[in-house]
Amino acid sequence: RTVYVNGEYLPESEASISIFDRGFLFADAVYEVTSVLDGKLIDFEGHAVRLKRSLDELDIVQPCSMDELLEIHRKLVELNGIDEGLVYLQVTRGSDGDRDFVFPAADTKPSLVLFTQNKPGLADSPAAQKGAKIISIDDIRWGRRDIKTVQLLYPSMGKMMAKKAGCDDAWLVEDGYVTEGTSNNAYFVKNGKIVTRPLSNDILHGITRKAVLRMAAEAQMEIEERLFTIDEAKEADEAFTTSASAFVMPVVEIDGVALGDGTPGPIAKRLREIYLDESRKAAI
Ligand code: PLP
């Protein structure tokens, strides 16, 4: 695999980052994951705009222009022959060669790393045909979940708790209300109406969420953005999650309670189809 590190395209075995890099020492870094279908990038602009926002919120220097970012994405997809898969991008605050809680000087060069993940069959995923089983767990993450930082230890632990319980993923619950999934936004459907939590600092502003809600509205589906409890979701007709890496993923079980007939629901299936179809057409 060829990867990109700070201006260079290298074999992954030759790529390196300083041990003093603040991404490594402090998780002082942000990231984006963009999916690739038919060798093209899905919603690149959405991810680039959110990246800029994450960087601005943390006063991390933008490592390069949006055009350069697009070029790097495209070149890696081409060099690695990716037809279906993901491009992972990370920007860290870099380092001035030592460990210090205080940020280094504002002109410190950020680190920029990108790599691809080849995922043949991403669109026709068997997991999406089966649907996901979810457990609910406490949301104990920090209060700026709208910034896409690499502080992913708790979401990663949540995924492990789900696996241990024989499930696929976890939904996070704070003050009695569902925030989001470990790495996706959460929705349920009751009597034809799609319900999802409104945007705030409590959740990541999903690029897929925005696209799917737009497409749902265009398809005349009813949408309500409001807080909801895990019990409401358990009593739903169906549920699903959205993310750049899994698109629209039907949810078939929450905390051991089957939703509907326990198979992916019609609205989730239809939204997945619409999303894949429209995204492929708009891919660059
Ligand atoms: N929420 C969290 C916590 C995430 O980590 C992600 C994606 O990684 C999402 C939501 C979905 O965002 P997107 O659709 O931009 O991938």
Short mmCIF file of C-alpha atoms and ligand atoms in Angstrom, two decimals:
data_model
loop_
_atom_site.label_atom_id
_atom_site.label_comp_id
_atom_site.label_asym_id
_atom_site.label_seq_id
_atom_site.Cartn_x
_atom_site.Cartn_y
_atom_site.Cartn_z
CA ARG A 1 0.00 0.00 0.00
CA THR A 2 1.20 3.47 -0.84
CA VAL A 3 0.46 6.06 1.85
CA TYR A 4 0.85 9.82 2.04
CA VAL A 5 2.86 11.50 4.81
CA ASN A 6 3.68 15.20 4.88
CA GLY A 7 4.13 15.75 1.17
CA GLU A 8 5.44 12.31 0.21
CA TYR A 9 3.88 9.19 -1.30
CA LEU A 10 5.66 6.21 0.28
CA PRO A 11 5.30 2.46 0.81
CA GLU A 12 3.58 2.09 4.20
CA SER A 13 6.69 0.39 5.65
CA GLU A 14 8.74 3.53 4.97
CA ALA A 15 6.27 6.08 6.32
CA SER A 16 7.02 7.61 9.72
CA ILE A 17 5.90 10.26 12.20
CA SER A 18 7.84 11.68 15.15
CA ILE A 19 7.27 10.00 18.54
CA PHE A 20 6.75 13.56 19.85
CA ASP A 21 3.89 14.22 17.45
CA ARG A 22 0.97 15.54 19.49
CA GLY A 23 -1.39 13.26 17.62
CA PHE A 24 0.46 10.36 19.24
CA LEU A 25 1.04 11.91 22.70
CA PHE A 26 -2.21 13.86 23.26
CA ALA A 27 -4.68 12.65 20.59
CA ASP A 28 -4.28 16.25 19.44
CA ALA A 29 -5.54 15.51 15.96
CA VAL A 30 -8.60 15.37 13.77
CA TYR A 31 -9.57 12.98 11.00
CA GLU A 32 -11.95 12.28 8.15
CA VAL A 33 -13.03 9.09 6.42
CA THR A 34 -14.27 9.38 2.85
CA SER A 35 -15.74 6.41 1.04
CA VAL A 36 -14.85 5.34 -2.48
CA LEU A 37 -17.31 3.72 -4.89
CA ASP A 38 -16.44 2.93 -8.52
CA GLY A 39 -13.00 4.44 -7.81
CA LYS A 40 -14.57 7.82 -7.02
CA LEU A 41 -14.91 9.86 -3.83
CA ILE A 42 -18.29 10.15 -2.11
CA ASP A 43 -19.14 13.63 -0.77
CA PHE A 44 -15.52 14.82 -0.79
CA GLU A 45 -16.52 18.44 -0.36
CA GLY A 46 -18.61 17.73 2.74
CA HIS A 47 -15.66 16.00 4.39
CA ALA A 48 -13.22 18.76 3.38
CA VAL A 49 -15.51 21.46 4.79
CA ARG A 50 -15.98 19.57 8.08
CA LEU A 51 -12.21 19.01 8.30
CA LYS A 52 -11.62 22.74 8.04
CA ARG A 53 -14.18 23.36 10.77
CA SER A 54 -12.58 20.76 13.09
CA LEU A 55 -9.15 22.33 12.51
CA ASP A 56 -10.46 25.87 13.11
CA GLU A 57 -12.19 24.84 16.36
CA LEU A 58 -8.87 23.51 17.68
CA ASP A 59 -6.59 26.19 16.16
CA ILE A 60 -4.70 23.60 14.16
CA VAL A 61 -3.15 25.01 10.98
CA GLN A 62 -4.79 23.86 7.73
CA PRO A 63 -2.03 21.70 6.18
CA CYS A 64 -2.91 22.41 2.56
CA SER A 65 -5.64 23.70 0.25
CA MET A 66 -8.86 21.84 -0.52
CA ASP A 67 -7.65 21.32 -4.11
CA GLU A 68 -4.43 19.74 -2.90
CA LEU A 69 -6.40 17.50 -0.53
CA LEU A 70 -8.58 16.34 -3.39
CA GLU A 71 -5.52 15.62 -5.49
CA ILE A 72 -3.92 13.54 -2.70
CA HIS A 73 -7.15 11.56 -2.20
CA ARG A 74 -7.42 10.86 -5.92
CA LYS A 75 -3.78 9.93 -6.32
CA LEU A 76 -3.90 7.42 -3.44
CA VAL A 77 -7.09 5.85 -4.80
CA GLU A 78 -5.37 5.48 -8.17
CA LEU A 79 -1.99 4.26 -6.88
CA ASN A 80 -3.68 1.63 -4.70
CA GLY A 81 -6.26 0.62 -7.30
CA ILE A 82 -9.23 1.22 -4.99
CA ASP A 83 -12.60 0.50 -6.56
CA GLU A 84 -14.57 0.26 -3.30
CA GLY A 85 -13.07 1.32 -0.01
CA LEU A 86 -12.14 4.22 2.21
CA VAL A 87 -9.63 7.03 2.36
CA TYR A 88 -8.52 7.88 5.92
CA LEU A 89 -7.06 11.33 6.55
CA GLN A 90 -5.53 12.64 9.76
CA VAL A 91 -4.15 16.05 10.64
CA THR A 92 -2.28 16.48 13.92
CA ARG A 93 -0.95 19.63 15.55
CA GLY A 94 2.56 18.27 14.84
CA SER A 95 5.31 18.78 17.37
CA ASP A 96 8.24 20.97 18.32
CA GLY A 97 10.25 17.96 19.37
CA ASP A 98 9.26 17.60 23.02
CA ARG A 99 6.27 16.72 25.21
CA ASP A 100 4.43 19.68 26.71
CA PHE A 101 0.74 20.27 27.53
CA VAL A 102 1.14 23.80 26.20
CA PHE A 103 0.61 23.95 22.44
CA PRO A 104 3.78 24.49 20.39
CA ALA A 105 4.23 27.80 18.53
CA ALA A 106 1.35 28.66 16.20
CA ASP A 107 3.58 28.27 13.13
CA THR A 108 4.44 24.63 13.99
CA LYS A 109 3.85 22.51 10.92
CA PRO A 110 0.87 20.17 11.28
CA SER A 111 1.29 16.53 10.24
CA LEU A 112 -0.85 15.26 7.40
CA VAL A 113 -1.29 11.51 6.88
CA LEU A 114 -3.57 9.70 4.44
CA PHE A 115 -4.00 6.03 3.61
CA THR A 116 -6.54 3.93 1.76
CA GLN A 117 -8.43 0.84 2.90
CA ASN A 118 -9.52 -1.53 0.19
CA LYS A 119 -13.05 -2.84 0.91
CA PRO A 120 -14.44 -4.78 -2.01
CA GLY A 121 -18.18 -5.31 -1.56
CA LEU A 122 -18.62 -2.22 0.63
CA ALA A 123 -21.85 -1.28 -1.14
CA ASP A 124 -23.29 -4.81 -1.26
CA SER A 125 -22.31 -5.51 2.31
CA PRO A 126 -23.74 -8.74 3.84
CA ALA A 127 -23.76 -6.90 7.19
CA ALA A 128 -26.27 -4.38 5.79
CA GLN A 129 -28.46 -7.20 4.46
CA LYS A 130 -28.54 -8.78 7.92
CA GLY A 131 -28.83 -5.54 9.88
CA ALA A 132 -27.02 -4.61 13.07
CA LYS A 133 -27.66 -5.66 16.66
CA ILE A 134 -27.11 -2.81 19.07
CA ILE A 135 -26.50 -2.51 22.80
CA SER A 136 -26.89 0.77 24.67
CA ILE A 137 -24.14 2.09 26.91
CA ASP A 138 -23.46 5.31 28.84
CA ASP A 139 -22.05 8.16 26.80
CA ILE A 140 -19.03 9.28 28.84
CA ARG A 141 -17.21 11.10 26.04
CA TRP A 142 -16.08 14.73 26.25
CA GLY A 143 -18.42 17.62 25.42
CA ARG A 144 -17.18 18.57 21.94
CA ARG A 145 -18.28 15.59 19.89
CA ASP A 146 -18.96 17.92 16.98
CA ILE A 147 -15.18 18.09 16.48
CA LYS A 148 -13.95 14.96 14.73
CA THR A 149 -10.94 14.24 16.95
CA VAL A 150 -9.04 10.96 17.09
CA GLN A 151 -9.99 10.48 20.76
CA LEU A 152 -11.68 7.20 19.93
CA LEU A 153 -10.78 5.01 22.89
CA TYR A 154 -14.25 5.01 24.44
CA PRO A 155 -16.07 4.40 21.14
CA SER A 156 -13.59 1.60 20.52
CA MET A 157 -14.33 0.15 23.99
CA GLY A 158 -18.05 0.48 23.22
CA LYS A 159 -17.61 -1.59 20.10
CA MET A 160 -15.79 -4.24 22.17
CA MET A 161 -18.61 -4.26 24.76
CA ALA A 162 -21.04 -4.86 21.89
CA LYS A 163 -18.92 -7.71 20.48
CA LYS A 164 -18.67 -9.28 23.93
CA ALA A 165 -22.48 -9.19 24.14
CA GLY A 166 -22.74 -10.92 20.74
CA CYS A 167 -23.82 -7.66 19.06
CA ASP A 168 -22.39 -5.41 16.36
CA ASP A 169 -22.32 -1.92 17.78
CA ALA A 170 -23.33 0.34 20.65
CA TRP A 171 -25.57 3.42 20.90
CA LEU A 172 -24.52 5.97 23.47
CA VAL A 173 -26.99 7.36 26.00
CA GLU A 174 -26.58 10.59 27.97
CA ASP A 175 -29.09 12.05 30.46
CA GLY A 176 -31.56 9.41 29.30
CA TYR A 177 -31.32 10.31 25.60
CA VAL A 178 -29.51 8.61 22.73
CA THR A 179 -26.69 10.76 21.38
CA GLU A 180 -25.32 8.64 18.52
CA GLY A 181 -23.60 5.35 17.72
CA THR A 182 -19.91 4.68 18.41
CA SER A 183 -19.07 5.75 14.86
CA ASN A 184 -22.39 6.69 13.28
CA ASN A 185 -25.53 8.77 13.72
CA ALA A 186 -28.65 7.05 15.09
CA TYR A 187 -32.29 7.04 13.89
CA PHE A 188 -35.51 5.19 14.51
CA VAL A 189 -38.71 5.05 12.49
CA LYS A 190 -42.20 4.96 14.01
CA ASN A 191 -45.41 5.09 11.96
CA GLY A 192 -43.41 6.19 8.91
CA LYS A 193 -41.68 9.08 10.68
CA ILE A 194 -37.88 9.21 10.90
CA VAL A 195 -36.63 10.51 14.26
CA THR A 196 -33.04 11.60 14.93
CA ARG A 197 -31.27 13.82 17.44
CA PRO A 198 -30.78 17.46 16.35
CA LEU A 199 -27.28 18.81 15.70
CA SER A 200 -25.40 20.31 18.66
CA ASN A 201 -21.99 19.91 20.30
CA ASP A 202 -23.25 16.56 21.65
CA ILE A 203 -22.91 14.66 18.36
CA LEU A 204 -20.81 14.58 15.25
CA HIS A 205 -22.44 16.43 12.37
CA GLY A 206 -22.40 13.45 10.05
CA ILE A 207 -21.81 14.10 6.39
CA THR A 208 -23.91 11.04 5.59
CA ARG A 209 -26.61 12.26 8.01
CA LYS A 210 -26.94 15.51 6.10
CA ALA A 211 -27.15 13.76 2.73
CA VAL A 212 -29.59 11.07 3.92
CA LEU A 213 -31.92 13.60 5.59
CA ARG A 214 -31.94 15.66 2.37
CA MET A 215 -32.73 12.57 0.28
CA ALA A 216 -35.41 11.43 2.75
CA ALA A 217 -37.08 14.86 2.52
CA GLU A 218 -36.90 14.75 -1.27
CA ALA A 219 -38.58 11.32 -1.15
CA GLN A 220 -41.41 12.93 0.91
CA MET A 221 -40.49 11.03 4.04
CA GLU A 222 -41.43 12.63 7.34
CA ILE A 223 -38.48 13.65 9.55
CA GLU A 224 -38.42 14.86 13.13
CA GLU A 225 -35.19 16.09 14.72
CA ARG A 226 -35.59 15.76 18.49
CA LEU A 227 -34.14 14.04 21.53
CA PHE A 228 -35.24 10.41 21.95
CA THR A 229 -34.77 7.70 24.56
CA ILE A 230 -33.47 4.19 24.04
CA ASP A 231 -36.91 2.87 25.13
CA GLU A 232 -38.59 4.78 22.30
CA ALA A 233 -36.10 3.29 19.87
CA LYS A 234 -36.82 -0.21 21.23
CA GLU A 235 -40.52 0.29 20.53
CA ALA A 236 -39.85 1.56 17.00
CA ASP A 237 -40.91 -0.14 13.78
CA GLU A 238 -37.33 0.05 12.55
CA ALA A 239 -34.03 1.81 13.15
CA PHE A 240 -30.80 2.54 11.34
CA THR A 241 -27.47 4.35 11.50
CA THR A 242 -25.57 6.44 8.97
CA SER A 243 -21.83 6.87 8.39
CA ALA A 244 -19.43 7.38 5.52
CA SER A 245 -18.01 3.90 6.01
CA ALA A 246 -21.29 1.95 6.25
CA PHE A 247 -23.72 4.33 4.44
CA VAL A 248 -27.21 3.49 5.79
CA MET A 249 -27.05 0.48 8.12
CA PRO A 250 -30.34 -1.08 9.25
CA VAL A 251 -30.64 -1.84 12.98
CA VAL A 252 -32.66 -4.97 13.79
CA GLU A 253 -32.22 -5.32 17.55
CA ILE A 254 -31.62 -3.01 20.52
CA ASP A 255 -30.64 -4.42 23.94
CA GLY A 256 -32.04 -7.82 22.95
CA VAL A 257 -35.38 -6.42 21.72
CA ALA A 258 -36.14 -7.18 18.07
CA LEU A 259 -37.50 -4.25 16.05
CA GLY A 260 -40.48 -5.05 13.84
CA ASP A 261 -39.99 -8.58 12.49
CA GLY A 262 -36.29 -8.49 13.34
CA THR A 263 -35.12 -7.90 9.77
CA PRO A 264 -34.00 -4.64 8.07
CA GLY A 265 -36.95 -2.27 7.75
CA PRO A 266 -38.34 -0.91 4.46
CA ILE A 267 -37.39 2.73 5.08
CA ALA A 268 -33.79 1.89 6.03
CA LYS A 269 -33.48 -0.36 2.97
CA ARG A 270 -34.97 2.27 0.68
CA LEU A 271 -32.74 5.04 2.09
CA ARG A 272 -29.67 2.86 1.65
CA GLU A 273 -30.58 2.29 -1.99
CA ILE A 274 -31.33 5.97 -2.66
CA TYR A 275 -28.15 7.05 -0.88
CA LEU A 276 -25.91 4.63 -2.77
CA ASP A 277 -27.55 5.48 -6.07
CA GLU A 278 -27.38 9.26 -5.70
CA SER A 279 -23.91 9.25 -4.13
CA ARG A 280 -22.49 7.21 -7.00
CA LYS A 281 -23.91 9.71 -9.46
CA ALA A 282 -22.45 12.70 -7.59
CA ALA A 283 -19.07 11.05 -6.81
CA ILE A 284 -15.94 12.81 -8.05
N1 PLP B 1 -20.91 9.95 14.78
C1 PLP B 1 -19.68 9.53 15.14
C2 PLP B 1 -19.32 9.49 16.58
C3 PLP B 1 -18.76 9.13 14.15
O1 PLP B 1 -17.54 8.70 14.52
C4 PLP B 1 -19.15 9.14 12.79
C5 PLP B 1 -18.22 8.73 11.73
O2 PLP B 1 -17.10 8.38 11.96
C6 PLP B 1 -20.44 9.56 12.47
C7 PLP B 1 -21.29 9.98 13.49
C8 PLP B 1 -20.92 9.59 11.05
O3 PLP B 1 -20.34 10.66 10.33
P1 PLP B 1 -20.14 10.61 8.77
O4 PLP B 1 -21.47 10.35 8.17
O5 PLP B 1 -19.61 11.95 8.43
O6 PLP B 1 -19.17 9.49 8.51
#
